[in-house]
Short mmCIF file of C-alpha atoms in Angstrom, two decimals:
data_model
loop_
_atom_site.label_atom_id
_atom_site.label_comp_id
_atom_site.label_asym_id
_atom_site.label_seq_id
_atom_site.Cartn_x
_atom_site.Cartn_y
_atom_site.Cartn_z
CA UNK A 1277 19.31 6.80 24.77
CA UNK A 1278 15.82 7.34 26.13
CA UNK A 1279 12.88 7.02 23.71
CA UNK A 1280 11.64 10.13 22.00
CA UNK A 1281 8.20 11.18 23.18
CA UNK A 1282 7.82 14.56 21.47
CA UNK A 1283 4.18 13.81 20.62
CA UNK A 1284 2.97 13.20 24.13
CA UNK A 1285 5.18 15.92 25.59
CA UNK A 1286 3.96 18.35 22.94
CA UNK A 1287 0.33 17.46 23.65
CA UNK A 1288 0.82 17.80 27.40
CA UNK A 1289 2.45 21.22 26.92
CA UNK A 1290 -0.28 22.36 24.57
CA UNK A 1291 -3.08 21.33 26.90
CA UNK A 1292 -1.32 22.75 29.95
CA UNK A 1293 -1.02 26.14 28.19
CA UNK A 1294 -4.78 26.02 27.51
CA UNK A 1295 -5.51 24.93 31.16
CA UNK A 1296 -7.05 21.70 29.80
CA UNK A 1297 -4.50 19.10 30.91
CA UNK A 1298 -6.98 17.36 33.19
CA UNK A 1299 -9.23 16.67 30.20
CA UNK A 1300 -6.64 14.27 28.73
CA UNK A 1301 -7.05 10.48 29.04
CA UNK A 1302 -5.62 7.44 27.33
CA UNK A 1303 -6.71 3.95 26.43
CA UNK A 1304 -3.77 1.63 25.63
CA UNK A 1305 -4.40 -1.85 24.31
CA UNK A 1306 -1.89 -4.52 23.22
CA UNK A 1307 -2.97 -6.57 20.21
CA UNK A 1308 -1.55 -9.45 18.23
CA UNK A 1309 0.50 -12.46 19.30
CA UNK A 1310 2.72 -12.33 22.41
CA UNK A 1311 5.81 -12.43 20.20
CA UNK A 1312 4.72 -9.51 18.01
CA UNK A 1313 2.62 -7.16 20.11
CA UNK A 1314 1.29 -4.05 18.47
CA UNK A 1315 0.07 -1.32 20.79
CA UNK A 1316 -2.99 0.72 20.02
CA UNK A 1317 -3.28 4.04 21.91
CA UNK A 1318 -6.37 6.17 21.88
CA UNK A 1319 -6.03 9.79 22.97
CA UNK A 1320 -9.24 11.22 24.46
CA UNK A 1321 -9.90 14.84 25.30
CA UNK A 1322 -13.00 15.49 27.39
CA UNK A 1323 -13.88 11.81 26.81
CA UNK A 1324 -13.93 12.13 23.01
CA UNK A 1325 -11.42 10.33 20.82
CA UNK A 1326 -9.10 12.87 19.14
CA UNK A 1327 -6.21 10.62 18.10
CA UNK A 1328 -5.40 6.98 17.55
CA UNK A 1329 -1.97 5.52 16.98
CA UNK A 1330 -0.23 2.15 16.71
CA UNK A 1331 3.30 1.01 17.30
CA UNK A 1332 5.55 -1.83 18.40
CA UNK A 1333 6.16 0.06 21.67
CA UNK A 1334 3.51 1.76 23.79
CA UNK A 1335 5.27 5.12 23.67
CA UNK A 1336 5.30 5.07 19.86
CA UNK A 1337 1.59 4.39 19.74
CA UNK A 1338 0.92 7.21 22.21
CA UNK A 1339 3.14 9.66 20.28
CA UNK A 1340 1.30 8.85 17.06
CA UNK A 1341 -2.08 9.36 18.74
CA UNK A 1342 -0.83 12.58 20.43
CA UNK A 1343 0.34 13.99 17.11
CA UNK A 1344 -3.13 13.39 15.61
CA UNK A 1345 -4.77 15.04 18.60
CA UNK A 1346 -2.47 18.12 18.39
CA UNK A 1347 -3.22 18.47 14.68
CA UNK A 1348 -6.94 18.31 15.43
CA UNK A 1349 -6.76 20.86 18.23
CA UNK A 1350 -4.67 23.25 16.19
CA UNK A 1351 -7.17 22.99 13.29
CA UNK A 1352 -9.76 24.49 15.61
CA UNK A 1353 -7.70 27.68 16.27
#
């Protein structure tokens, strides 16, 4: 079963609908020991951090960050 990525997909869809998809960028950093890596993903929109997430897999960290970014963007509506 492929991993769920509703957060990143939802963010991409949201930004595409607003014609702002090109403003999205990511910084992904592995931390911790090689045997227990924790990924930190930072979601930036127009170069400004709008979400930060962590997870044992990169996609989990990105989904967590994307969900924060979506919540922020929707709070502005």
